[in-house]
Amino acid sequence: MTRRPWSLTAAVAVAVSMLAASPATADDAPVPDPVATTAPAPEPTLPTTAPTTTPTVPQGDGGAVDDGGEVTLPNPGAPSARHARVLVFGDSFSSTRRYSVKGTQSRPKAWWAHVAEAAGIPASVVMVSAEGGSGLLARGFGSTLVPCSGTTFGDRLGDVAATEPDVVIVEVGRNDVRRCRGGARVVATAAERRAAAQSYFVALARAVDRQGIARSRVYVMTPWGSSDGAGKVATSTLYEALAKARGFTWITLPSLVRRETIDAIHPNAAGATTLGAWVVRSSDLATMIGSRAAQHAPVPSHAKVLCTGVSACRAAKTSTRGHERVTRRIWGAAPRTSTHYAAFRLSQGVRSAPVLTSTTPRTWRTAALKERAAAQVAQPQRGDIAWWLSAPAGVGATSRGHLAVVESVAHNNSWVVVTELTSRGTFRSVRYAGTSYPRAFLRFTRTDGGPRGLVTGLSAKKGLLAVRGRAVDTDAETKGVRIRVHVTQGSRSWTRTATRTRLGFYHRFSLPGLKRGTATVKVRALDAPGTRGSDRTLRTARLTVR
């Protein structure tokens, strides 16, 4: 590509206007989100004018370049012909207001500075377009540090044409749990996040295509601190799917632990070092930069199998907890599957809330959250369930996803050791890190041993009530659960109790005298006699009797 002297004048406005006016291409087609639970909203249109934010210059201790700014850092003398031209789009994780090239008392050494040094180039030649508080939805703090007064990532896409990079890094996501409305930051909906992400990645693809930058040289990642694990999983899972669909390279990153952050969000000096090391280990970015964007390199999975098979794992002092002897279904999951092993472990000892509406690893996470059986956490601990949207190598078909049980965790989250079952039913212990690191961790709710369940269908007509659902007695699953209904209509009431069923139930109750109109129905699951726990109300509803 032809190099021109650096200029961030009218070129930015022209480039962004061209992006907005571009003809439709195949990249305009929406990408299905494999874990989305909300229908996508119409794609928003990117701004057609350049942002008016004036870059501010950090004083005293330098930045990504000495005269760099918060939004864009024009420094025509920085990247030389000897080094790859690297452009980093980011938020406050990358901002030169918060981080610097060499590290000072007030501004730690930036994660991208560590990556540059690992690639063999001076960190001072890295070009940074970052703004605190900015995201794909939310505008950043701008030069005035006022919320929602700055730019979004889409507003800064003109920097691709203005800087002519060889490699582009997009560090994004932490601020996309919120959006701006009337100058205030409010919680963003899943549909809003998805629409903004679809629009941005389409526009980013157009921008790099025009510059002749191979899409595989665009690296996308979502770093995260130790707080809001649910937000991290929701954001990174969506962005990974959309980025990969456009041909960009995704970098998988664990969440930073609390002691490596300033405020449970932003990395401190140790956290920035860790983050830089994770980026290098989980991608070929250092090779790409070091070769002046001439070549990719194989990226190892960083998965290490510690033992395979029941006998070998016993010899290695890794217990199966007797799972190999269990042949019955657990929570509906078939034996010799990763879901069965996860359900088995969770149903031992102190009982956990069950997953009732899914038996496949890929959809288990969504079901567990919807049923409020578990919460997503940023920092895993022993006994949590590790989840992958796509199964790691050696487990089985990637499209089915995967589950495993966490046995130990690195002090800084960089790896986890799990026990698991492969798609062939083989028990093994594996240490996962780097590209093979789990995409989410689920911490299940403990129960008192009583029944848990949900009602999926409830209907009534004259003299008859039908109820459908699923229920499990968490400390007596093999005994089944009895369902009791209490119906009230005016001054009359009926109570009926069904026979025991295991997991799924469908009961029809005769209620002589039930008339057309409205009635109130309470559905309860009865705790098995002689076991821990108590009866549990599954649903109370008013319904129309036809």
Coordinates of C-alpha atoms in Angstrom, one line a residue:
M1 CA 0.0 0.0 0.0
T2 CA 1.2 3.5 -0.7
R3 CA 2.4 5.4 2.4
R4 CA 1.5 9.1 2.8
P5 CA 2.6 11.5 5.5
W6 CA 0.4 11.3 8.5
S7 CA -2.5 13.8 8.6
L8 CA -5.5 13.9 10.9
T9 CA -7.4 16.8 9.3
A10 CA -10.1 16.5 6.8
A11 CA -9.0 12.9 6.1
V12 CA -10.9 11.7 9.2
A13 CA -14.2 13.3 8.2
V14 CA -13.9 12.1 4.6
A15 CA -13.0 8.5 5.8
V16 CA -15.9 8.3 8.2
S17 CA -18.3 9.8 5.7
M18 CA -17.2 7.2 3.1
L19 CA -17.9 4.4 5.7
A20 CA -21.4 5.6 6.2
A21 CA -22.2 6.0 2.5
S22 CA -20.6 2.7 1.4
P23 CA -22.8 0.4 -0.8
A24 CA -24.1 -2.7 0.8
T25 CA -21.9 -5.8 0.7
A26 CA -22.1 -9.3 1.9
D27 CA -20.8 -8.0 5.3
D28 CA -24.1 -6.2 5.8
A29 CA -25.8 -9.6 6.5
P30 CA -26.5 -10.0 10.2
V31 CA -24.6 -12.8 11.9
P32 CA -26.6 -15.2 14.1
D33 CA -25.5 -15.2 17.7
P34 CA -25.4 -18.8 18.9
V35 CA -26.2 -17.8 22.5
A36 CA -28.5 -14.8 22.0
T37 CA -31.8 -15.0 23.8
T38 CA -33.2 -11.7 22.4
A39 CA -34.1 -10.9 18.8
P40 CA -31.7 -8.4 17.3
A41 CA -32.8 -4.8 16.8
P42 CA -32.4 -2.9 13.5
E43 CA -28.8 -1.9 12.9
P44 CA -28.0 1.7 13.8
T45 CA -26.3 4.0 11.3
L46 CA -22.8 5.2 12.2
P47 CA -22.3 9.0 12.4
T48 CA -21.6 10.6 9.1
T49 CA -19.4 13.3 10.5
A50 CA -16.1 13.2 12.4
P51 CA -16.1 13.7 16.2
T52 CA -15.4 17.2 17.3
T53 CA -13.6 16.1 20.4
T54 CA -10.2 17.8 20.7
P55 CA -7.4 15.4 21.7
T56 CA -5.8 16.2 25.0
V57 CA -2.1 15.8 25.6
P58 CA -0.9 14.0 28.7
Q59 CA 1.5 16.2 30.6
G60 CA 4.9 15.4 32.0
D61 CA 5.4 11.7 31.7
G62 CA 4.7 10.9 28.1
G63 CA 2.2 8.6 26.5
A64 CA 2.0 6.1 23.7
V65 CA 3.9 8.8 21.9
D66 CA 5.2 12.0 23.6
D67 CA 2.5 14.2 22.1
G68 CA -0.3 11.7 22.1
G69 CA -3.8 12.5 23.0
E70 CA -6.8 10.8 24.6
V71 CA -8.7 10.2 21.4
T72 CA -6.1 10.1 18.7
L73 CA -2.4 10.6 18.9
P74 CA -0.9 12.2 15.7
N75 CA 2.8 11.7 15.8
P76 CA 4.1 11.7 12.2
G77 CA 7.6 10.7 13.3
A78 CA 6.7 7.7 15.4
P79 CA 6.3 4.6 13.2
S80 CA 9.3 4.2 11.0
A81 CA 9.8 2.1 7.9
R82 CA 11.7 -0.4 10.0
H83 CA 8.7 -1.4 12.1
A84 CA 5.1 -2.5 11.6
R85 CA 2.6 0.2 12.0
V86 CA 0.3 -0.9 14.8
L87 CA -3.0 0.9 15.6
V88 CA -4.8 0.2 18.9
F89 CA -8.4 1.1 19.3
G90 CA -9.5 1.1 22.9
D91 CA -11.1 2.5 26.0
S92 CA -9.6 3.3 29.4
F93 CA -7.8 0.0 29.4
S94 CA -5.6 1.4 26.6
S95 CA -5.9 5.1 27.1
T96 CA -2.7 7.3 27.2
R97 CA -4.4 9.3 29.9
R98 CA -4.2 6.3 32.2
Y99 CA -1.3 4.3 30.9
S100 CA 2.1 5.0 29.3
V101 CA 5.0 3.5 27.3
K102 CA 7.5 3.0 30.1
G103 CA 5.4 3.2 33.2
T104 CA 5.4 6.0 35.8
Q105 CA 4.1 6.3 39.3
S106 CA 0.8 7.8 38.1
R107 CA 0.5 5.9 34.8
P108 CA 1.5 2.2 34.7
K109 CA 3.1 0.7 31.6
A110 CA 0.4 -0.1 29.2
W111 CA -0.5 -3.6 28.2
W112 CA 0.1 -2.8 24.5
A113 CA 3.6 -1.6 25.5
H114 CA 4.3 -5.1 26.8
V115 CA 3.0 -6.6 23.6
A116 CA 5.1 -4.3 21.5
E117 CA 8.3 -5.2 23.4
A118 CA 7.5 -8.9 23.0
A119 CA 7.2 -8.3 19.3
G120 CA 10.6 -6.6 19.2
I121 CA 9.5 -3.0 18.4
P122 CA 9.6 0.1 20.5
A123 CA 6.4 0.7 22.4
S124 CA 6.7 4.4 21.5
V125 CA 5.8 3.6 17.9
V126 CA 2.4 2.1 18.7
M127 CA -0.4 4.3 17.6
V128 CA -3.3 4.6 20.0
S129 CA -6.9 5.8 19.4
A130 CA -8.5 5.3 22.9
E131 CA -10.9 7.1 25.1
G132 CA -12.0 6.4 28.6
G133 CA -15.6 5.5 28.9
S134 CA -16.1 4.8 25.2
G135 CA -17.6 1.7 23.7
L136 CA -19.6 0.6 20.7
L137 CA -22.8 2.1 22.3
A138 CA -21.6 4.6 24.9
R139 CA -19.8 7.8 24.1
G140 CA -16.7 8.4 26.2
F141 CA -15.6 11.1 28.5
G142 CA -13.9 13.2 25.9
S143 CA -11.4 16.0 26.6
T144 CA -13.6 17.4 29.3
L145 CA -14.0 14.1 31.2
V146 CA -17.8 14.6 31.2
P147 CA -19.7 11.3 30.7
C148 CA -21.2 10.9 27.2
S149 CA -19.4 14.0 25.8
G150 CA -16.8 12.1 23.7
T151 CA -16.8 9.5 21.0
T152 CA -17.7 5.9 20.3
F153 CA -15.5 3.4 18.6
G154 CA -17.4 3.9 15.4
D155 CA -16.7 7.6 15.5
R156 CA -13.0 6.9 15.5
L157 CA -13.0 4.5 12.5
G158 CA -11.6 7.2 10.3
D159 CA -8.3 6.7 12.1
V160 CA -7.7 3.5 10.1
A161 CA -7.4 5.6 6.9
A162 CA -5.5 8.4 8.6
T163 CA -2.8 6.2 10.2
E164 CA -2.5 3.5 7.5
P165 CA -1.7 0.6 9.9
D166 CA -0.3 -2.8 9.1
V167 CA -2.0 -4.4 12.2
V168 CA -5.1 -3.2 14.0
I169 CA -6.0 -4.2 17.6
V170 CA -9.5 -3.5 18.9
E171 CA -9.7 -3.7 22.7
V172 CA -13.4 -3.2 23.5
G173 CA -16.3 -4.2 25.6
R174 CA -16.1 -3.2 29.2
N175 CA -18.2 0.0 28.6
D176 CA -20.8 -1.7 26.5
V177 CA -22.9 -2.8 29.4
R178 CA -24.2 0.8 29.3
R179 CA -25.2 3.4 26.8
C180 CA -25.8 7.1 26.7
R181 CA -29.2 8.6 27.0
G182 CA -29.8 12.3 27.5
G183 CA -26.2 12.8 28.6
A184 CA -26.5 10.0 31.2
R185 CA -25.2 6.4 31.2
V186 CA -28.0 3.9 31.4
V187 CA -28.0 0.1 31.3
A188 CA -28.0 -1.2 27.7
T189 CA -30.3 -4.0 26.6
A190 CA -29.0 -7.2 24.9
A191 CA -30.7 -6.1 21.7
E192 CA -28.9 -2.7 21.8
R193 CA -25.5 -4.3 22.4
R194 CA -26.0 -6.7 19.6
A195 CA -27.2 -4.1 17.1
A196 CA -24.3 -1.8 17.9
A197 CA -21.8 -4.6 17.6
Q198 CA -23.1 -5.8 14.3
S199 CA -23.0 -2.3 12.9
Y200 CA -19.5 -1.7 14.2
F201 CA -17.9 -4.9 12.9
V202 CA -19.4 -4.4 9.5
A203 CA -18.0 -0.8 9.3
L204 CA -14.6 -2.0 10.7
A205 CA -14.5 -4.6 7.9
R206 CA -15.1 -2.0 5.3
A207 CA -12.5 0.3 6.7
V208 CA -9.7 -2.2 6.7
D209 CA -10.8 -3.6 3.3
R210 CA -10.3 -0.2 1.8
Q211 CA -6.8 0.1 3.2
G212 CA -5.9 -3.3 1.9
I213 CA -5.4 -4.7 5.4
A214 CA -6.2 -8.4 5.6
R215 CA -9.0 -9.0 8.1
S216 CA -6.9 -11.7 9.9
R217 CA -4.6 -8.8 10.9
V218 CA -7.3 -7.2 12.9
Y219 CA -7.2 -8.6 16.4
V220 CA -10.2 -8.2 18.7
M221 CA -10.3 -8.8 22.4
T222 CA -12.4 -8.0 25.5
P223 CA -10.2 -7.6 28.6
W224 CA -12.1 -7.5 32.0
G225 CA -11.4 -6.9 35.6
S226 CA -12.7 -8.9 38.6
S227 CA -16.2 -7.5 38.7
D228 CA -19.4 -8.2 36.8
G229 CA -18.6 -11.6 35.5
A230 CA -22.0 -11.9 33.9
G231 CA -21.4 -8.7 31.8
K232 CA -18.0 -10.1 30.7
V233 CA -19.5 -13.4 29.4
A234 CA -22.4 -11.7 27.7
T235 CA -20.2 -9.2 25.9
S236 CA -17.2 -11.3 25.0
T237 CA -19.4 -14.3 23.8
L238 CA -21.3 -11.9 21.4
Y239 CA -18.2 -10.1 20.2
E240 CA -16.3 -13.3 19.6
A241 CA -19.0 -14.7 17.3
L242 CA -19.4 -11.4 15.4
A243 CA -15.7 -10.8 15.0
K244 CA -14.9 -14.3 13.8
A245 CA -17.8 -14.1 11.3
R246 CA -16.1 -11.0 9.7
G247 CA -12.8 -12.8 9.5
F248 CA -11.1 -11.0 12.3
T249 CA -8.8 -12.7 14.8
W250 CA -10.2 -13.2 18.3
I251 CA -8.0 -13.2 21.4
T252 CA -9.4 -15.1 24.4
L253 CA -8.6 -13.5 27.7
P254 CA -9.4 -14.6 31.3
S255 CA -10.6 -12.0 33.8
L256 CA -8.0 -10.2 35.9
V257 CA -8.0 -11.0 39.6
R258 CA -8.8 -8.2 42.1
R259 CA -5.3 -7.7 43.3
E260 CA -4.2 -7.0 39.7
T261 CA -6.7 -4.2 39.2
I262 CA -6.9 -0.6 40.5
D263 CA -10.6 -0.7 41.2
A264 CA -11.9 -4.2 40.2
I265 CA -12.0 -2.9 36.6
H266 CA -8.8 -1.3 35.3
P267 CA -5.4 -3.2 35.5
N268 CA -2.7 -1.9 37.7
A269 CA 0.9 -2.3 36.8
A270 CA 0.9 -6.0 37.6
G271 CA -2.4 -6.4 35.8
A272 CA -1.2 -4.6 32.6
T273 CA 1.8 -7.0 32.6
T274 CA -0.4 -10.0 33.0
L275 CA -2.8 -8.7 30.3
G276 CA 0.1 -8.2 27.9
A277 CA 1.4 -11.7 28.5
W278 CA -2.0 -13.2 28.0
V279 CA -2.4 -11.4 24.6
V280 CA 1.0 -12.7 23.4
R281 CA 0.3 -16.2 24.6
S282 CA -3.3 -16.4 23.2
S283 CA -2.5 -15.2 19.7
D284 CA 0.1 -14.8 17.1
L285 CA 0.1 -11.0 17.5
A286 CA 3.7 -10.7 18.5
T287 CA 4.8 -12.7 15.4
M288 CA 2.5 -10.6 13.2
I289 CA 3.9 -7.4 14.5
G290 CA 7.5 -8.6 14.5
S291 CA 7.3 -9.7 10.9
R292 CA 5.9 -6.4 9.8
A293 CA 2.6 -8.1 9.1
A294 CA 4.2 -10.6 6.8
Q295 CA 3.2 -13.8 8.5
H296 CA 0.9 -15.6 10.9
A297 CA 2.1 -18.2 13.3
P298 CA 0.5 -21.4 14.8
V299 CA -1.1 -20.6 18.1
P300 CA -0.9 -23.5 20.6
S301 CA -4.1 -24.4 22.5
H302 CA -2.2 -24.4 25.8
A303 CA -4.3 -27.3 26.9
K304 CA -2.4 -29.9 28.8
V305 CA -3.9 -33.3 29.5
L306 CA -2.8 -34.4 33.0
C307 CA -4.4 -37.9 32.9
T308 CA -6.8 -39.9 30.8
G309 CA -9.0 -42.8 31.9
V310 CA -10.3 -43.8 35.3
S311 CA -7.3 -46.0 36.2
A312 CA -4.7 -43.5 35.1
C313 CA -6.4 -40.6 36.9
R314 CA -6.8 -42.6 40.1
A315 CA -3.1 -43.3 39.9
A316 CA -2.5 -39.6 39.5
K317 CA -4.7 -39.1 42.6
T318 CA -7.6 -37.5 40.6
S319 CA -10.9 -39.0 41.7
T320 CA -13.9 -39.6 39.5
R321 CA -16.1 -39.5 42.7
G322 CA -17.7 -42.8 41.5
H323 CA -19.2 -41.3 38.4
E324 CA -18.3 -44.3 36.2
R325 CA -20.7 -46.4 38.2
V326 CA -23.8 -44.2 37.6
T327 CA -25.9 -45.3 34.7
R328 CA -29.1 -43.5 35.3
R329 CA -29.9 -40.1 33.9
I330 CA -29.3 -37.0 36.1
W331 CA -31.4 -33.9 35.5
G332 CA -32.4 -35.5 32.2
A333 CA -28.8 -35.8 31.0
A334 CA -27.7 -39.1 29.4
P335 CA -24.8 -41.0 31.0
R336 CA -21.3 -40.7 29.5
T337 CA -21.7 -37.0 28.6
S338 CA -20.1 -33.8 29.9
T339 CA -23.6 -32.6 31.0
H340 CA -24.1 -35.8 33.0
Y341 CA -20.8 -35.5 34.7
A342 CA -21.5 -31.9 35.6
A343 CA -24.9 -32.7 36.9
F344 CA -23.5 -35.7 38.9
R345 CA -20.9 -33.5 40.6
L346 CA -23.4 -30.8 41.4
S347 CA -25.9 -33.3 42.9
Q348 CA -23.4 -34.8 45.3
G349 CA -22.8 -33.6 48.9
V350 CA -24.4 -30.2 49.4
R351 CA -27.0 -30.2 46.6
S352 CA -27.1 -27.6 43.9
A353 CA -30.1 -26.2 42.0
P354 CA -30.6 -28.3 38.9
V355 CA -30.6 -27.4 35.2
L356 CA -34.0 -28.6 34.0
T357 CA -34.6 -27.4 30.4
S358 CA -31.3 -28.3 28.7
T359 CA -29.2 -31.5 28.3
T360 CA -26.6 -30.1 25.8
P361 CA -23.4 -28.4 26.9
R362 CA -23.9 -25.5 24.4
T363 CA -27.2 -24.4 25.8
W364 CA -26.6 -25.4 29.5
R365 CA -25.3 -22.0 30.5
T366 CA -28.4 -20.2 29.1
A367 CA -30.8 -22.6 30.8
A368 CA -28.9 -22.4 34.1
L369 CA -29.1 -18.6 34.1
K370 CA -32.8 -18.4 32.9
E371 CA -33.8 -20.9 35.6
R372 CA -31.8 -19.0 38.2
A373 CA -29.9 -22.1 39.1
A374 CA -26.5 -20.4 38.7
A375 CA -24.7 -17.1 38.4
Q376 CA -21.8 -16.3 36.1
V377 CA -18.6 -15.4 37.9
A378 CA -15.4 -13.7 36.7
Q379 CA -13.1 -15.5 39.1
P380 CA -13.6 -19.3 39.2
Q381 CA -13.1 -21.5 42.2
R382 CA -13.1 -25.2 42.9
G383 CA -16.5 -26.8 42.2
D384 CA -17.6 -24.2 39.6
I385 CA -18.7 -25.4 36.2
A386 CA -16.5 -24.3 33.3
W387 CA -18.4 -23.7 30.0
W388 CA -17.3 -23.5 26.4
L389 CA -19.5 -22.3 23.5
S390 CA -17.3 -24.4 21.2
A391 CA -15.7 -27.5 22.6
P392 CA -11.9 -27.3 22.9
A393 CA -9.7 -29.6 20.9
G394 CA -9.7 -33.3 21.9
V395 CA -13.1 -33.2 23.5
G396 CA -15.4 -33.9 20.6
A397 CA -17.5 -32.0 18.1
T398 CA -16.9 -28.2 18.6
S399 CA -20.4 -27.3 17.7
R400 CA -21.9 -29.0 20.8
G401 CA -20.0 -26.9 23.3
H402 CA -18.5 -28.4 26.5
L403 CA -18.8 -28.5 30.3
A404 CA -16.2 -29.4 32.9
V405 CA -15.8 -29.2 36.7
V406 CA -13.1 -26.8 38.1
E407 CA -10.7 -28.5 40.4
S408 CA -8.0 -25.7 40.8
V409 CA -7.2 -22.2 39.5
A410 CA -4.0 -20.3 39.0
H411 CA -3.4 -17.5 41.4
N412 CA -4.0 -14.9 38.6
N413 CA -6.7 -16.8 36.7
S414 CA -4.3 -17.7 33.8
W415 CA -5.2 -21.4 33.8
V416 CA -7.7 -23.8 35.4
V417 CA -7.5 -27.5 36.0
V418 CA -10.7 -29.4 35.4
T419 CA -12.1 -32.9 35.3
E420 CA -14.3 -33.7 32.4
L421 CA -15.8 -36.3 30.1
T422 CA -15.1 -36.2 26.4
S423 CA -17.8 -36.9 23.8
R424 CA -16.7 -40.6 23.9
G425 CA -17.3 -40.7 27.6
T426 CA -13.6 -40.8 28.6
F427 CA -12.8 -39.3 32.0
R428 CA -9.7 -37.1 32.1
S429 CA -8.1 -34.2 33.9
V430 CA -6.9 -31.2 31.8
R431 CA -5.2 -27.8 32.5
Y432 CA -6.7 -25.2 30.1
A433 CA -5.1 -21.9 29.4
G434 CA -4.6 -19.5 26.5
T435 CA -6.9 -20.1 23.5
S436 CA -8.5 -23.1 25.2
Y437 CA -9.5 -21.2 28.3
P438 CA -13.2 -21.6 29.2
R439 CA -15.5 -18.9 28.0
A440 CA -17.6 -18.7 31.2
F441 CA -17.8 -20.1 34.7
L442 CA -21.0 -20.9 36.5
R443 CA -21.5 -20.9 40.3
F444 CA -24.5 -22.9 41.2
T445 CA -27.0 -22.0 44.0
R446 CA -27.0 -24.4 46.9
T447 CA -30.3 -25.8 48.0
D448 CA -31.7 -27.2 51.3
G449 CA -32.3 -30.6 49.7
G450 CA -35.9 -29.8 48.8
P451 CA -37.4 -29.9 45.3
R452 CA -36.7 -27.4 42.6
G453 CA -38.7 -27.0 39.4
L454 CA -40.6 -24.9 36.9
V455 CA -44.0 -24.9 35.3
T456 CA -43.9 -24.6 31.5
G457 CA -47.6 -24.9 30.8
L458 CA -50.8 -24.2 32.6
S459 CA -54.3 -24.3 31.2
A460 CA -57.9 -24.9 32.3
K461 CA -61.3 -25.5 30.9
K462 CA -64.7 -26.2 32.5
G463 CA -64.1 -28.9 35.1
L464 CA -60.5 -29.6 34.1
L465 CA -56.9 -28.3 34.9
A466 CA -53.7 -29.3 33.0
V467 CA -50.2 -28.5 34.3
R468 CA -46.9 -29.3 32.7
G469 CA -43.3 -28.8 33.8
R470 CA -40.2 -30.2 35.3
A471 CA -39.1 -30.9 38.9
V472 CA -36.4 -32.6 40.8
D473 CA -36.1 -33.4 44.5
T474 CA -32.4 -32.3 44.9
D475 CA -31.6 -34.9 47.5
A476 CA -33.9 -37.7 46.3
E477 CA -34.0 -37.5 42.6
T478 CA -34.6 -41.2 42.1
K479 CA -37.8 -41.0 44.2
G480 CA -39.5 -38.5 41.9
V481 CA -41.6 -35.5 42.9
R482 CA -45.3 -35.2 43.7
I483 CA -47.0 -32.1 42.3
R484 CA -49.9 -30.6 44.3
V485 CA -52.3 -27.9 42.9
H486 CA -54.6 -25.6 44.8
V487 CA -57.3 -23.8 42.7
T488 CA -59.5 -21.0 44.0
Q489 CA -62.5 -19.6 42.1
G490 CA -64.8 -17.3 44.0
S491 CA -65.8 -19.1 47.2
R492 CA -64.8 -22.5 46.0
S493 CA -61.5 -24.2 46.1
W494 CA -60.0 -27.6 45.0
T495 CA -56.7 -29.3 46.0
R496 CA -55.3 -32.2 44.0
T497 CA -52.1 -34.2 44.4
A498 CA -50.5 -36.2 41.5
T499 CA -48.5 -39.3 41.6
R500 CA -44.7 -39.1 41.7
T501 CA -42.9 -38.4 38.4
R502 CA -39.2 -38.1 37.6
L503 CA -38.2 -34.8 36.0
G504 CA -40.8 -34.1 33.4
F505 CA -44.5 -34.1 34.4
Y506 CA -47.8 -33.6 32.8
H507 CA -50.9 -33.9 34.9
R508 CA -54.6 -33.4 34.2
F509 CA -56.8 -32.8 37.2
S510 CA -60.6 -33.2 37.3
L511 CA -62.2 -30.2 39.1
P512 CA -66.0 -30.7 39.2
G513 CA -67.7 -27.3 39.5
L514 CA -64.9 -25.3 37.9
K515 CA -66.6 -22.7 35.7
R516 CA -65.7 -20.5 32.8
G517 CA -64.1 -17.3 34.0
T518 CA -60.9 -16.6 36.1
A519 CA -59.3 -18.7 38.7
T520 CA -56.1 -18.6 40.8
V521 CA -53.8 -21.6 40.7
K522 CA -50.9 -22.5 43.0
V523 CA -48.6 -25.3 41.9
R524 CA -46.3 -26.8 44.5
A525 CA -43.6 -29.5 44.5
L526 CA -43.7 -31.7 47.6
D527 CA -40.5 -32.7 49.4
A528 CA -40.0 -36.5 49.6
P529 CA -40.8 -37.8 53.1
G530 CA -37.8 -38.5 55.3
T531 CA -35.4 -36.2 53.3
R532 CA -34.0 -32.8 53.9
G533 CA -35.8 -29.7 52.6
S534 CA -39.3 -28.5 52.4
D535 CA -42.1 -28.1 49.8
R536 CA -41.6 -25.5 47.2
T537 CA -44.1 -23.3 45.3
L538 CA -43.3 -23.5 41.6
R539 CA -45.9 -21.0 40.3
T540 CA -48.9 -19.0 41.3
A541 CA -51.0 -17.6 38.5
R542 CA -54.4 -16.3 37.6
L543 CA -55.7 -17.9 34.4
T544 CA -58.8 -17.9 32.3
V545 CA -61.0 -21.0 32.4
R546 CA -62.3 -21.6 28.9

